[in-house]
PDB file of C-alpha atoms in Angstrom:
ATOM      1  CA  MET A   1      19.203  10.473 -16.891  1.00 66.00           C
ATOM      2  CA  ARG A   2      19.908   7.274 -18.743  1.00 78.00           C
ATOM      3  CA  THR A   3      17.269   5.438 -16.641  1.00 78.00           C
ATOM      4  CA  ALA A   4      14.628   8.074 -17.452  1.00 74.00           C
ATOM      5  CA  ARG A   5      15.360   7.779 -21.161  1.00 80.00           C
ATOM      6  CA  LEU A   6      15.138   3.985 -21.018  1.00 76.00           C
ATOM      7  CA  ALA A   7      11.833   4.217 -19.105  1.00 72.00           C
ATOM      8  CA  ALA A   8      10.447   6.614 -21.736  1.00 71.00           C
ATOM      9  CA  ILE A   9      11.436   4.249 -24.561  1.00 81.00           C
ATOM     10  CA  VAL A  10       9.831   1.296 -22.779  1.00 70.00           C
ATOM     11  CA  ALA A  11       6.662   3.339 -22.193  1.00 69.00           C
ATOM     12  CA  VAL A  12       6.443   4.285 -25.883  1.00 67.00           C
ATOM     13  CA  ILE A  13       6.990   0.676 -26.981  1.00 77.00           C
ATOM     14  CA  ALA A  14       4.333  -0.546 -24.524  1.00 67.00           C
ATOM     15  CA  PHE A  15       1.866   2.073 -25.767  1.00 65.00           C
ATOM     16  CA  VAL A  16       2.460   1.169 -29.422  1.00 63.00           C
ATOM     17  CA  ALA A  17       2.089  -2.552 -28.591  1.00 65.00           C
ATOM     18  CA  ALA A  18      -1.176  -1.879 -26.744  1.00 68.00           C
ATOM     19  CA  VAL A  19      -2.609   0.126 -29.638  1.00 63.00           C
ATOM     20  CA  ALA A  20      -1.540  -2.591 -32.078  1.00 61.00           C
ATOM     21  CA  GLY A  21      -3.154  -5.245 -29.903  1.00 65.00           C
ATOM     22  CA  VAL A  22      -6.437  -3.363 -29.774  1.00 67.00           C
ATOM     23  CA  TRP A  23      -6.374  -2.853 -33.542  1.00 64.00           C
ATOM     24  CA  VAL A  24      -5.673  -6.550 -34.198  1.00 61.00           C
ATOM     25  CA  GLY A  25      -8.431  -7.583 -31.790  1.00 64.00           C
ATOM     26  CA  ARG A  26     -11.011  -5.256 -33.293  1.00 64.00           C
ATOM     27  CA  THR A  27     -10.019  -6.126 -36.859  1.00 63.00           C
ATOM     28  CA  PHE A  28      -9.650  -9.891 -36.736  1.00 61.00           C
ATOM     29  CA  ILE A  29     -11.757 -11.136 -33.832  1.00 60.00           C
ATOM     30  CA  PRO A  30     -15.504 -11.135 -34.494  1.00 54.00           C
ATOM     31  CA  PRO A  31     -17.615  -9.288 -31.932  1.00 52.00           C
ATOM     32  CA  HIS A  32     -19.369 -11.389 -29.327  1.00 47.00           C
ATOM     33  CA  ARG A  33     -23.079 -11.660 -30.004  1.00 47.00           C
ATOM     34  CA  GLN A  34     -25.135 -10.941 -26.942  1.00 49.00           C
ATOM     35  CA  GLN A  35     -26.785 -14.044 -25.552  1.00 48.00           C
ATOM     36  CA  GLY A  36     -30.388 -14.054 -26.635  1.00 54.00           C
ATOM     37  CA  SER A  37     -29.865 -11.863 -29.698  1.00 69.00           C
ATOM     38  CA  GLU A  38     -30.562 -14.811 -31.988  1.00 74.00           C
ATOM     39  CA  LEU A  39     -33.718 -15.520 -30.012  1.00 77.00           C
ATOM     40  CA  HIS A  40     -34.757 -11.900 -30.515  1.00 77.00           C
ATOM     41  CA  GLU A  41     -33.997 -12.180 -34.249  1.00 81.00           C
ATOM     42  CA  VAL A  42     -36.104 -15.336 -34.602  1.00 81.00           C
ATOM     43  CA  LEU A  43     -38.978 -13.957 -32.577  1.00 81.00           C
ATOM     44  CA  HIS A  44     -39.193 -10.558 -34.228  1.00 82.00           C
ATOM     45  CA  HIS A  45     -38.071 -11.263 -37.782  1.00 83.00           C
ATOM     46  CA  GLN A  46     -38.441 -14.928 -38.702  1.00 86.00           C
ATOM     47  CA  LEU A  47     -41.674 -16.187 -37.178  1.00 87.00           C
ATOM     48  CA  ASN A  48     -44.039 -13.852 -39.024  1.00 87.00           C
ATOM     49  CA  LEU A  49     -46.049 -12.972 -35.940  1.00 89.00           C
ATOM     50  CA  ASP A  50     -49.544 -11.665 -36.529  1.00 92.00           C
ATOM     51  CA  ASP A  51     -50.664  -8.346 -35.058  1.00 93.00           C
ATOM     52  CA  ALA A  52     -52.255  -9.953 -31.987  1.00 94.00           C
ATOM     53  CA  GLN A  53     -49.060 -11.879 -31.253  1.00 93.00           C
ATOM     54  CA  LYS A  54     -46.962  -8.733 -31.704  1.00 91.00           C
ATOM     55  CA  ALA A  55     -49.166  -6.846 -29.250  1.00 94.00           C
ATOM     56  CA  LYS A  56     -48.940  -9.637 -26.671  1.00 94.00           C
ATOM     57  CA  LEU A  57     -45.184  -9.869 -27.174  1.00 91.00           C
ATOM     58  CA  GLU A  58     -44.787  -6.132 -26.677  1.00 91.00           C
ATOM     59  CA  THR A  59     -46.708  -6.323 -23.403  1.00 94.00           C
ATOM     60  CA  LEU A  60     -44.635  -9.276 -22.203  1.00 92.00           C
ATOM     61  CA  GLU A  61     -41.378  -7.543 -23.094  1.00 90.00           C
ATOM     62  CA  GLN A  62     -42.322  -4.275 -21.401  1.00 92.00           C
ATOM     63  CA  ARG A  63     -43.363  -6.071 -18.228  1.00 93.00           C
ATOM     64  CA  PHE A  64     -40.228  -8.202 -18.161  1.00 92.00           C
ATOM     65  CA  ALA A  65     -37.933  -5.236 -18.856  1.00 92.00           C
ATOM     66  CA  VAL A  66     -39.182  -3.554 -15.683  1.00 93.00           C
ATOM     67  CA  ARG A  67     -38.764  -6.703 -13.609  1.00 92.00           C
ATOM     68  CA  ARG A  68     -35.336  -7.499 -15.088  1.00 91.00           C
ATOM     69  CA  ARG A  69     -34.141  -3.975 -14.324  1.00 92.00           C
ATOM     70  CA  ALA A  70     -35.320  -4.295 -10.715  1.00 92.00           C
ATOM     71  CA  LEU A  71     -33.467  -7.597 -10.307  1.00 91.00           C
ATOM     72  CA  GLU A  72     -30.333  -6.169 -11.931  1.00 91.00           C
ATOM     73  CA  LEU A  73     -30.433  -3.268  -9.467  1.00 91.00           C
ATOM     74  CA  GLU A  74     -30.817  -5.763  -6.628  1.00 90.00           C
ATOM     75  CA  LEU A  75     -27.757  -7.626  -7.933  1.00 89.00           C
ATOM     76  CA  ARG A  76     -25.805  -4.390  -8.117  1.00 90.00           C
ATOM     77  CA  SER A  77     -26.782  -3.613  -4.530  1.00 90.00           C
ATOM     78  CA  ASP A  78     -25.777  -7.130  -3.456  1.00 90.00           C
ATOM     79  CA  ASN A  79     -22.406  -6.670  -5.161  1.00 89.00           C
ATOM     80  CA  ALA A  80     -21.883  -3.393  -3.297  1.00 91.00           C
ATOM     81  CA  ARG A  81     -22.640  -5.153   0.005  1.00 89.00           C
ATOM     82  CA  LEU A  82     -20.224  -7.908  -0.992  1.00 89.00           C
ATOM     83  CA  ALA A  83     -17.527  -5.336  -1.730  1.00 90.00           C
ATOM     84  CA  ASP A  84     -18.104  -3.718   1.677  1.00 89.00           C
ATOM     85  CA  ALA A  85     -17.948  -7.107   3.385  1.00 90.00           C
ATOM     86  CA  ILE A  86     -14.729  -8.049   1.606  1.00 90.00           C
ATOM     87  CA  GLU A  87     -13.205  -4.726   2.547  1.00 90.00           C
ATOM     88  CA  ALA A  88     -14.226  -5.210   6.184  1.00 90.00           C
ATOM     89  CA  GLU A  89     -13.329  -8.876   6.601  1.00 88.00           C
ATOM     90  CA  HIS A  90     -10.446  -9.410   4.131  1.00 87.00           C
ATOM     91  CA  GLY A  91     -11.466 -13.044   3.856  1.00 84.00           C
ATOM     92  CA  ILE A  92     -14.428 -15.372   3.782  1.00 85.00           C
ATOM     93  CA  GLY A  93     -16.199 -14.351   6.948  1.00 90.00           C
ATOM     94  CA  PRO A  94     -19.869 -14.245   7.904  1.00 91.00           C
ATOM     95  CA  ARG A  95     -20.570 -10.930   6.126  1.00 90.00           C
ATOM     96  CA  VAL A  96     -18.905 -12.107   2.903  1.00 89.00           C
ATOM     97  CA  THR A  97     -20.753 -15.427   3.033  1.00 90.00           C
ATOM     98  CA  SER A  98     -24.071 -13.691   3.651  1.00 90.00           C
ATOM     99  CA  ALA A  99     -23.467 -11.235   0.802  1.00 89.00           C
ATOM    100  CA  VAL A 100     -22.552 -14.065  -1.593  1.00 88.00           C
ATOM    101  CA  ASP A 101     -25.704 -15.970  -0.620  1.00 90.00           C
ATOM    102  CA  ALA A 102     -27.845 -12.868  -1.232  1.00 90.00           C
ATOM    103  CA  SER A 103     -26.212 -12.326  -4.618  1.00 89.00           C
ATOM    104  CA  HIS A 104     -26.801 -15.959  -5.598  1.00 90.00           C
ATOM    105  CA  ALA A 105     -30.438 -15.710  -4.562  1.00 91.00           C
ATOM    106  CA  ALA A 106     -30.928 -12.630  -6.750  1.00 90.00           C
ATOM    107  CA  MET A 107     -29.143 -14.306  -9.682  1.00 90.00           C
ATOM    108  CA  GLY A 108     -31.321 -17.384  -9.272  1.00 91.00           C
ATOM    109  CA  GLN A 109     -34.466 -15.259  -9.167  1.00 92.00           C
ATOM    110  CA  LEU A 110     -33.381 -13.455 -12.341  1.00 90.00           C
ATOM    111  CA  GLN A 111     -32.789 -16.766 -14.080  1.00 91.00           C
ATOM    112  CA  LYS A 112     -36.175 -18.150 -12.977  1.00 93.00           C
ATOM    113  CA  GLU A 113     -38.004 -15.027 -14.104  1.00 92.00           C
ATOM    114  CA  THR A 114     -36.134 -15.031 -17.413  1.00 90.00           C
ATOM    115  CA  LEU A 115     -37.253 -18.612 -18.006  1.00 91.00           C
ATOM    116  CA  ALA A 116     -40.830 -17.717 -17.087  1.00 94.00           C
ATOM    117  CA  HIS A 117     -40.613 -14.879 -19.613  1.00 93.00           C
ATOM    118  CA  ILE A 118     -39.311 -17.245 -22.303  1.00 92.00           C
ATOM    119  CA  PHE A 119     -42.147 -19.680 -21.653  1.00 93.00           C
ATOM    120  CA  ALA A 120     -44.674 -16.828 -21.691  1.00 95.00           C
ATOM    121  CA  MET A 121     -43.350 -15.744 -25.096  1.00 92.00           C
ATOM    122  CA  ARG A 122     -43.538 -19.316 -26.328  1.00 93.00           C
ATOM    123  CA  GLY A 123     -47.143 -19.417 -25.131  1.00 94.00           C
ATOM    124  CA  ILE A 124     -48.199 -16.793 -27.689  1.00 94.00           C
ATOM    125  CA  LEU A 125     -46.799 -18.789 -30.608  1.00 93.00           C
ATOM    126  CA  ARG A 126     -48.720 -21.027 -32.944  1.00 93.00           C
ATOM    127  CA  PRO A 127     -47.697 -24.709 -33.114  1.00 94.00           C
ATOM    128  CA  ASP A 128     -45.935 -24.111 -36.454  1.00 92.00           C
ATOM    129  CA  GLN A 129     -43.839 -21.288 -34.930  1.00 92.00           C
ATOM    130  CA  ALA A 130     -42.788 -23.001 -31.690  1.00 92.00           C
ATOM    131  CA  PRO A 131     -40.093 -25.369 -33.082  1.00 92.00           C
ATOM    132  CA  ALA A 132     -38.004 -22.494 -34.518  1.00 89.00           C
ATOM    133  CA  PHE A 133     -38.341 -20.619 -31.233  1.00 90.00           C
ATOM    134  CA  ASP A 134     -37.349 -23.728 -29.253  1.00 90.00           C
ATOM    135  CA  ARG A 135     -34.240 -24.219 -31.432  1.00 88.00           C
ATOM    136  CA  ALA A 136     -33.237 -20.588 -30.881  1.00 88.00           C
ATOM    137  CA  VAL A 137     -33.674 -20.951 -27.100  1.00 88.00           C
ATOM    138  CA  VAL A 138     -31.560 -24.105 -27.006  1.00 88.00           C
ATOM    139  CA  LYS A 139     -28.909 -22.533 -29.218  1.00 86.00           C
ATOM    140  CA  SER A 140     -28.819 -19.430 -27.029  1.00 83.00           C
ATOM    141  CA  LEU A 141     -28.319 -21.531 -23.897  1.00 82.00           C
ATOM    142  CA  THR A 142     -25.718 -23.858 -25.372  1.00 83.00           C
ATOM    143  CA  ALA A 143     -23.667 -21.465 -27.516  1.00 74.00           C
ATOM    144  CA  ASP A 144     -20.027 -21.270 -26.548  1.00 64.00           C
ATOM    145  CA  ALA A 145     -19.057 -18.079 -24.789  1.00 53.00           C
ATOM    146  CA  GLN A 146     -16.614 -16.142 -26.916  1.00 47.00           C
TER     147      GLN A 146
END
């Protein structure tokens, strides 16, 4: 009986501490900005794109969204195969190694296609717009992860 009461008190204290921790984190730690959000802000709100540029940008973004989604699904599938391989081998065996290699290939392809997309977007900019875009790209790639 005494052990059950002590366990209940510990559980209540742990719950209150967890809630307090979440509140402190949400209140005092700024939210992490998604990588690329500053690039989006610069592109859509600071460069004063003309109507032709906006139309080209919309086409580029729609096309890339489809391709990015396909690659993300491929990554998800690769991760599922990796999970199956880990469950089967319980170590770094041939199935795990193969699944990791496939996942890395998909990640690399996503990165290459993302860069191609960035350069395609840059290609629609005027020379006076490109430096601000370039700074936003560099900042996005070099910003500290929070």
